[in-house]
CSV table of N, CA and C in Angstrom, one decimal:
chain,number,residue,atom,x,y,z
A,1,MET,N,-11.3,-7.4,-11.1
A,1,MET,CA,-12.2,-6.8,-10.1
A,1,MET,C,-11.6,-5.4,-9.7
A,2,ARG,N,-12.4,-4.4,-9.7
A,2,ARG,CA,-12.0,-3.1,-9.3
A,2,ARG,C,-11.9,-3.0,-7.7
A,3,PHE,N,-10.9,-2.4,-7.2
A,3,PHE,CA,-10.8,-2.3,-5.8
A,3,PHE,C,-11.7,-1.1,-5.3
A,4,ASP,N,-12.3,-1.4,-4.2
A,4,ASP,CA,-13.2,-0.4,-3.5
A,4,ASP,C,-12.8,-0.3,-2.1
A,5,PRO,N,-12.2,0.9,-1.7
A,5,PRO,CA,-11.8,1.1,-0.3
A,5,PRO,C,-12.9,0.8,0.7
A,6,ALA,N,-14.1,0.9,0.3
A,6,ALA,CA,-15.2,0.7,1.3
A,6,ALA,C,-15.3,-0.8,1.7
A,7,THR,N,-14.6,-1.7,1.0
A,7,THR,CA,-14.7,-3.1,1.4
A,7,THR,C,-13.7,-3.4,2.5
A,8,LEU,N,-12.8,-2.4,2.8
A,8,LEU,CA,-11.9,-2.6,3.9
A,8,LEU,C,-12.6,-2.5,5.3
A,9,LYS,N,-12.1,-3.1,6.3
A,9,LYS,CA,-12.7,-3.0,7.6
A,9,LYS,C,-11.9,-2.0,8.5
A,10,PHE,N,-12.5,-0.8,8.5
A,10,PHE,CA,-11.9,0.3,9.3
A,10,PHE,C,-12.4,0.1,10.8
A,11,ASP,N,-11.6,0.7,11.7
A,11,ASP,CA,-12.0,0.6,13.1
A,11,ASP,C,-13.1,1.7,13.4
A,12,ALA,N,-13.5,1.9,14.6
A,12,ALA,CA,-14.5,2.8,15.0
A,12,ALA,C,-14.2,4.3,14.7
A,13,GLN,N,-12.9,4.6,14.6
A,13,GLN,CA,-12.4,5.9,14.2
A,13,GLN,C,-12.2,6.1,12.7
A,14,GLY,N,-12.6,5.0,11.9
A,14,GLY,CA,-12.5,5.1,10.5
A,14,GLY,C,-11.1,4.8,10.0
A,15,LEU,N,-10.3,4.1,10.8
A,15,LEU,CA,-8.8,3.9,10.5
A,15,LEU,C,-8.5,2.4,10.3
A,16,ILE,N,-7.4,2.2,9.5
A,16,ILE,CA,-6.9,0.9,9.3
A,16,ILE,C,-5.4,0.9,9.5
A,17,PRO,N,-4.8,-0.1,10.1
A,17,PRO,CA,-3.3,-0.1,10.2
A,17,PRO,C,-2.7,-0.4,8.9
A,18,ALA,N,-1.6,0.3,8.6
A,18,ALA,CA,-0.9,0.2,7.4
A,18,ALA,C,0.6,-0.1,7.7
A,19,ILE,N,1.1,-1.2,7.2
A,19,ILE,CA,2.5,-1.6,7.5
A,19,ILE,C,3.3,-1.3,6.2
A,20,ALA,N,4.4,-0.6,6.4
A,20,ALA,CA,5.3,-0.3,5.2
A,20,ALA,C,6.5,-1.2,5.2
A,21,GLN,N,6.7,-1.9,4.1
A,21,GLN,CA,7.8,-2.9,3.9
A,21,GLN,C,8.6,-2.5,2.7
A,22,ASP,N,9.9,-2.5,2.9
A,22,ASP,CA,10.8,-2.1,1.8
A,22,ASP,C,10.8,-3.2,0.7
A,23,GLU,N,10.6,-2.7,-0.5
A,23,GLU,CA,10.5,-3.7,-1.6
A,23,GLU,C,11.8,-4.4,-1.9
A,24,ALA,N,12.9,-3.8,-1.7
A,24,ALA,CA,14.2,-4.4,-2.0
A,24,ALA,C,14.7,-5.4,-1.0
A,25,THR,N,14.5,-5.0,0.3
A,25,THR,CA,15.0,-5.9,1.4
A,25,THR,C,14.0,-6.7,2.1
A,26,GLY,N,12.7,-6.4,2.0
A,26,GLY,CA,11.7,-7.1,2.7
A,26,GLY,C,11.6,-6.6,4.2
A,27,GLU,N,12.4,-5.6,4.6
A,27,GLU,CA,12.4,-5.1,5.9
A,27,GLU,C,11.1,-4.4,6.2
A,28,VAL,N,10.5,-4.7,7.4
A,28,VAL,CA,9.4,-3.9,7.9
A,28,VAL,C,9.9,-2.6,8.4
A,29,LEU,N,9.4,-1.5,7.9
A,29,LEU,CA,10.0,-0.2,8.2
A,29,LEU,C,9.1,0.6,9.3
A,30,MET,N,7.8,0.5,9.1
A,30,MET,CA,7.0,1.3,10.1
A,30,MET,C,5.5,0.8,10.0
A,31,MET,N,4.7,1.3,10.9
A,31,MET,CA,3.3,1.1,10.9
A,31,MET,C,2.7,2.4,11.2
A,32,ALA,N,1.6,2.8,10.4
A,32,ALA,CA,0.9,4.0,10.7
A,32,ALA,C,-0.6,3.7,10.3
A,33,TRP,N,-1.4,4.8,10.3
A,33,TRP,CA,-2.8,4.6,10.1
A,33,TRP,C,-3.2,5.3,8.8
A,34,MET,N,-4.3,4.7,8.2
A,34,MET,CA,-4.8,5.3,7.0
A,34,MET,C,-6.4,5.3,7.2
A,35,ASN,N,-7.0,6.3,6.6
A,35,ASN,CA,-8.5,6.2,6.5
A,35,ASN,C,-8.8,6.0,5.0
A,36,ALA,N,-10.0,5.9,4.6
A,36,ALA,CA,-10.4,5.6,3.2
A,36,ALA,C,-9.8,6.6,2.3
A,37,GLU,N,-9.8,7.9,2.6
A,37,GLU,CA,-9.3,8.9,1.7
A,37,GLU,C,-7.8,8.8,1.6
A,38,ALA,N,-7.1,8.4,2.6
A,38,ALA,CA,-5.6,8.2,2.5
A,38,ALA,C,-5.3,7.1,1.6
A,39,VAL,N,-6.1,6.0,1.7
A,39,VAL,CA,-5.9,4.9,0.8
A,39,VAL,C,-6.1,5.3,-0.6
A,40,ALA,N,-7.1,6.0,-0.9
A,40,ALA,CA,-7.4,6.5,-2.2
A,40,ALA,C,-6.3,7.4,-2.7
A,41,LYS,N,-5.9,8.4,-1.9
A,41,LYS,CA,-4.8,9.3,-2.3
A,41,LYS,C,-3.5,8.5,-2.6
A,42,THR,N,-3.2,7.5,-1.8
A,42,THR,CA,-2.0,6.8,-2.0
A,42,THR,C,-2.0,6.0,-3.3
A,43,LEU,N,-3.2,5.4,-3.6
A,43,LEU,CA,-3.3,4.7,-4.9
A,43,LEU,C,-3.3,5.7,-6.1
A,44,GLU,N,-3.8,6.8,-5.9
A,44,GLU,CA,-3.9,7.8,-7.0
A,44,GLU,C,-2.5,8.4,-7.3
A,45,THR,N,-1.8,8.8,-6.3
A,45,THR,CA,-0.5,9.5,-6.5
A,45,THR,C,0.7,8.6,-6.4
A,46,ARG,N,0.6,7.4,-5.8
A,46,ARG,CA,1.7,6.5,-5.6
A,46,ARG,C,2.7,7.0,-4.6
A,47,ARG,N,2.4,8.1,-3.9
A,47,ARG,CA,3.1,8.6,-2.8
A,47,ARG,C,2.3,8.3,-1.5
A,48,VAL,N,2.9,7.6,-0.6
A,48,VAL,CA,2.2,7.1,0.6
A,48,VAL,C,1.7,8.2,1.4
A,49,THR,N,0.4,8.2,1.7
A,49,THR,CA,-0.3,9.2,2.5
A,49,THR,C,-0.9,8.5,3.7
A,50,TYR,N,-0.6,9.0,4.9
A,50,TYR,CA,-1.2,8.4,6.1
A,50,TYR,C,-2.1,9.4,6.7
A,51,TRP,N,-2.8,9.0,7.8
A,51,TRP,CA,-3.7,9.9,8.6
A,51,TRP,C,-3.0,10.0,10.0
A,52,SER,N,-2.7,11.3,10.3
A,52,SER,CA,-2.1,11.5,11.6
A,52,SER,C,-3.2,11.6,12.7
A,53,ARG,N,-3.2,10.7,13.6
A,53,ARG,CA,-4.2,10.8,14.7
A,53,ARG,C,-4.0,12.0,15.6
A,54,SER,N,-2.7,12.3,15.9
A,54,SER,CA,-2.4,13.4,16.8
A,54,SER,C,-2.7,14.8,16.2
A,55,ARG,N,-2.5,14.9,14.9
A,55,ARG,CA,-2.8,16.2,14.2
A,55,ARG,C,-4.2,16.2,13.5
A,56,SER,N,-4.8,15.1,13.5
A,56,SER,CA,-6.1,15.0,12.7
A,56,SER,C,-6.0,15.5,11.3
A,57,SER,N,-5.0,15.1,10.6
A,57,SER,CA,-4.8,15.5,9.2
A,57,SER,C,-3.9,14.5,8.5
A,58,PHE,N,-4.0,14.7,7.1
A,58,PHE,CA,-3.2,13.8,6.3
A,58,PHE,C,-1.7,14.2,6.4
A,59,TRP,N,-0.8,13.2,6.2
A,59,TRP,CA,0.6,13.5,6.0
A,59,TRP,C,1.2,12.6,4.9
A,60,ILE,N,1.8,13.2,4.0
A,60,ILE,CA,2.4,12.5,2.9
A,60,ILE,C,3.8,12.2,3.4
A,61,LYS,N,4.2,11.0,3.5
A,61,LYS,CA,5.5,10.6,4.0
A,61,LYS,C,6.6,11.3,3.2
A,62,GLY,N,7.5,12.0,3.9
A,62,GLY,CA,8.6,12.7,3.3
A,62,GLY,C,8.3,14.1,2.8
A,63,GLU,N,7.1,14.6,3.0
A,63,GLU,CA,6.7,15.9,2.5
A,63,GLU,C,7.6,17.0,3.1
A,64,THR,N,8.0,16.8,4.4
A,64,THR,CA,8.8,17.8,5.0
A,64,THR,C,10.3,17.3,5.2
A,65,SER,N,10.4,16.0,5.4
A,65,SER,CA,11.8,15.5,5.7
A,65,SER,C,12.5,15.1,4.4
A,66,GLY,N,11.8,14.9,3.3
A,66,GLY,CA,12.5,14.4,2.1
A,66,GLY,C,12.6,12.8,2.1
A,67,HIS,N,12.2,12.2,3.2
A,67,HIS,CA,12.3,10.7,3.4
A,67,HIS,C,11.1,10.1,2.8
A,68,THR,N,11.0,10.0,1.5
A,68,THR,CA,9.7,9.6,0.9
A,68,THR,C,9.5,8.1,0.8
A,69,GLN,N,8.2,7.8,0.6
A,69,GLN,CA,7.8,6.4,0.3
A,69,GLN,C,7.0,6.4,-1.0
A,70,GLU,N,7.5,5.7,-2.0
A,70,GLU,CA,6.8,5.5,-3.2
A,70,GLU,C,6.1,4.1,-3.2
A,71,LEU,N,4.8,4.1,-3.5
A,71,LEU,CA,4.1,2.9,-3.5
A,71,LEU,C,4.5,2.0,-4.7
A,72,VAL,N,4.8,0.7,-4.4
A,72,VAL,CA,5.1,-0.3,-5.4
A,72,VAL,C,3.8,-1.2,-5.5
A,73,ASP,N,3.3,-1.6,-4.4
A,73,ASP,CA,2.1,-2.5,-4.4
A,73,ASP,C,1.4,-2.3,-3.0
A,74,MET,N,0.1,-2.4,-3.1
A,74,MET,CA,-0.7,-2.4,-1.9
A,74,MET,C,-1.4,-3.7,-1.7
A,75,ARG,N,-1.2,-4.3,-0.6
A,75,ARG,CA,-1.8,-5.7,-0.3
A,75,ARG,C,-2.7,-5.6,0.9
A,76,ILE,N,-3.8,-6.3,0.8
A,76,ILE,CA,-4.8,-6.4,1.8
A,76,ILE,C,-4.8,-7.7,2.5
A,77,ASP,N,-4.9,-7.8,3.8
A,77,ASP,CA,-4.8,-9.1,4.5
A,77,ASP,C,-6.2,-9.8,4.3
A,78,CYS,N,-6.2,-11.1,4.7
A,78,CYS,CA,-7.3,-12.0,4.5
A,78,CYS,C,-8.6,-11.5,5.2
A,79,ASP,N,-8.5,-10.8,6.3
A,79,ASP,CA,-9.6,-10.2,7.0
A,79,ASP,C,-10.0,-8.8,6.5
A,80,ARG,N,-9.2,-8.3,5.7
A,80,ARG,CA,-9.4,-6.9,5.1
A,80,ARG,C,-9.4,-5.8,6.2
A,81,ASP,N,-8.6,-6.1,7.2
A,81,ASP,CA,-8.5,-5.1,8.3
A,81,ASP,C,-7.1,-4.6,8.6
A,82,CYS,N,-6.2,-4.9,7.6
A,82,CYS,CA,-4.8,-4.4,7.7
A,82,CYS,C,-4.3,-4.3,6.2
A,83,ILE,N,-3.4,-3.3,6.0
A,83,ILE,CA,-2.8,-3.0,4.7
A,83,ILE,C,-1.3,-3.2,4.8
A,84,LEU,N,-0.8,-3.9,3.8
A,84,LEU,CA,0.7,-4.0,3.7
A,84,LEU,C,1.1,-3.1,2.5
A,85,LEU,N,1.9,-2.1,2.7
A,85,LEU,CA,2.4,-1.3,1.6
A,85,LEU,C,3.8,-1.7,1.2
A,86,ILE,N,4.0,-2.2,0.0
A,86,ILE,CA,5.3,-2.5,-0.5
A,86,ILE,C,5.8,-1.2,-1.1
A,87,ILE,N,7.0,-0.7,-0.6
A,87,ILE,CA,7.4,0.7,-1.0
A,87,ILE,C,8.9,0.8,-1.4
A,88,LYS,N,9.2,1.8,-2.0
A,88,LYS,CA,10.6,2.3,-2.2
A,88,LYS,C,10.8,3.4,-1.2
A,89,GLN,N,11.6,3.1,-0.3
A,89,GLN,CA,11.9,4.1,0.8
A,89,GLN,C,13.2,4.9,0.5
A,90,VAL,N,13.1,6.2,0.6
A,90,VAL,CA,14.2,7.1,0.4
A,90,VAL,C,14.5,7.7,1.8
A,91,GLY,N,15.7,7.4,2.3
A,91,GLY,CA,16.1,8.0,3.7
A,91,GLY,C,15.4,7.1,4.8
A,92,ALA,N,15.4,7.7,5.9
A,92,ALA,CA,14.9,7.1,7.1
A,92,ALA,C,13.4,7.0,7.1
A,93,ALA,N,12.8,5.9,7.6
A,93,ALA,CA,11.4,5.7,7.6
A,93,ALA,C,10.8,6.2,9.0
A,94,CYS,N,11.7,6.2,10.0
A,94,CYS,CA,11.2,6.5,11.4
A,94,CYS,C,11.5,8.0,11.6
A,95,HIS,N,10.6,8.6,12.4
A,95,HIS,CA,10.7,10.0,12.7
A,95,HIS,C,12.0,10.3,13.6
A,96,THR,N,12.6,9.2,14.2
A,96,THR,CA,13.8,9.3,15.0
A,96,THR,C,15.0,9.3,14.1
A,97,ASN,N,14.8,9.3,12.8
A,97,ASN,CA,15.8,9.3,11.7
A,97,ASN,C,16.6,8.0,11.7
A,98,ARG,N,15.9,6.9,12.0
A,98,ARG,CA,16.4,5.6,11.8
A,98,ARG,C,15.8,4.9,10.6
A,99,ARG,N,16.4,4.0,10.1
A,99,ARG,CA,15.9,3.3,8.9
A,99,ARG,C,14.5,2.7,9.1
A,100,THR,N,14.3,2.1,10.3
A,100,THR,CA,13.0,1.5,10.6
A,100,THR,C,12.6,2.0,12.0
A,101,CYS,N,11.3,1.9,12.2
A,101,CYS,CA,10.8,2.2,13.6
A,101,CYS,C,11.0,1.1,14.5
A,102,PHE,N,11.3,-0.1,14.0
A,102,PHE,CA,11.4,-1.3,14.8
A,102,PHE,C,12.9,-1.5,15.1
A,103,TYR,N,13.5,-0.6,15.9
A,103,TYR,CA,14.9,-0.7,16.1
A,103,TYR,C,15.2,-1.1,17.6
A,104,THR,N,14.2,-1.5,18.3
A,104,THR,CA,14.4,-2.0,19.7
A,104,THR,C,14.1,-3.5,19.8
A,105,SER,N,15.0,-4.3,20.2
A,105,SER,CA,14.8,-5.7,20.4
A,105,SER,C,14.5,-6.0,21.9
A,106,VAL,N,13.6,-6.9,22.2
A,106,VAL,CA,13.4,-7.4,23.6
A,106,VAL,C,13.7,-8.9,23.6
A,107,SER,N,14.7,-9.3,24.3
A,107,SER,CA,15.0,-10.7,24.4
A,107,SER,C,15.4,-11.0,25.8
A,108,GLU,N,14.7,-12.0,26.4
A,108,GLU,CA,14.9,-12.4,27.8
A,108,GLU,C,14.7,-11.3,28.7
A,109,GLY,N,13.8,-10.4,28.4
A,109,GLY,CA,13.4,-9.3,29.3
A,109,GLY,C,14.4,-8.1,29.2
A,110,VAL,N,15.3,-8.1,28.2
A,110,VAL,CA,16.2,-7.0,28.1
A,110,VAL,C,16.0,-6.3,26.8
A,111,GLU,N,15.9,-5.0,26.8
A,111,GLU,CA,15.8,-4.2,25.6
A,111,GLU,C,17.2,-3.8,25.1
A,112,THR,N,17.3,-4.0,23.7
A,112,THR,CA,18.6,-3.6,23.1
A,112,THR,C,18.3,-2.8,21.9
A,113,GLU,N,19.0,-1.6,21.8
A,113,GLU,CA,18.8,-0.7,20.6
A,113,GLU,C,19.7,-1.3,19.5
A,114,LEU,N,19.0,-1.6,18.4
A,114,LEU,CA,19.7,-2.3,17.3
A,114,LEU,C,20.4,-1.3,16.3
A,115,MET,N,20.0,-0.1,16.3
A,115,MET,CA,20.6,0.9,15.3
A,115,MET,C,20.5,2.3,15.8
A,116,ALA,N,21.5,3.1,15.5
A,116,ALA,CA,21.5,4.5,15.8
A,116,ALA,C,20.8,5.3,14.7
A,117,PRO,N,20.5,6.5,15.0
A,117,PRO,CA,19.9,7.4,13.9
A,117,PRO,C,20.9,7.5,12.8
A,118,MET,N,20.3,7.7,11.6
A,118,MET,CA,21.1,7.8,10.4
A,118,MET,C,21.8,9.2,10.4
A,119,LYS,N,22.9,9.3,9.9
A,119,LYS,CA,23.6,10.6,9.8
A,119,LYS,C,23.2,11.3,8.5
A,120,ASP,N,22.9,12.6,8.6
A,120,ASP,CA,22.4,13.4,7.4
A,120,ASP,C,23.6,13.8,6.5
């Protein structure tokens, strides 16, 4: 069956959450937003393309930082309202220059930073 991005359930702004997971480690690296065109561009180029809500424009992960994401597999959840991107990550995934955006743990009401920014 051919994939049709129109079958996805986008929110009122035409966006769907996309979770990036490292193919080698299984680590969840980041979450960002995609619209139908970003989904199509990602599938076409195999370079992960997101939609920036703050800039109202596309951004290809790593285009300026060099910290690229190559698509290995795109998976759709059972409700078709969330995307899981299995990727090959080069460099940091987070704009804070950390491997993952999920570097803060909250346990028993206490926040703990789990990792420092990567050194260039």
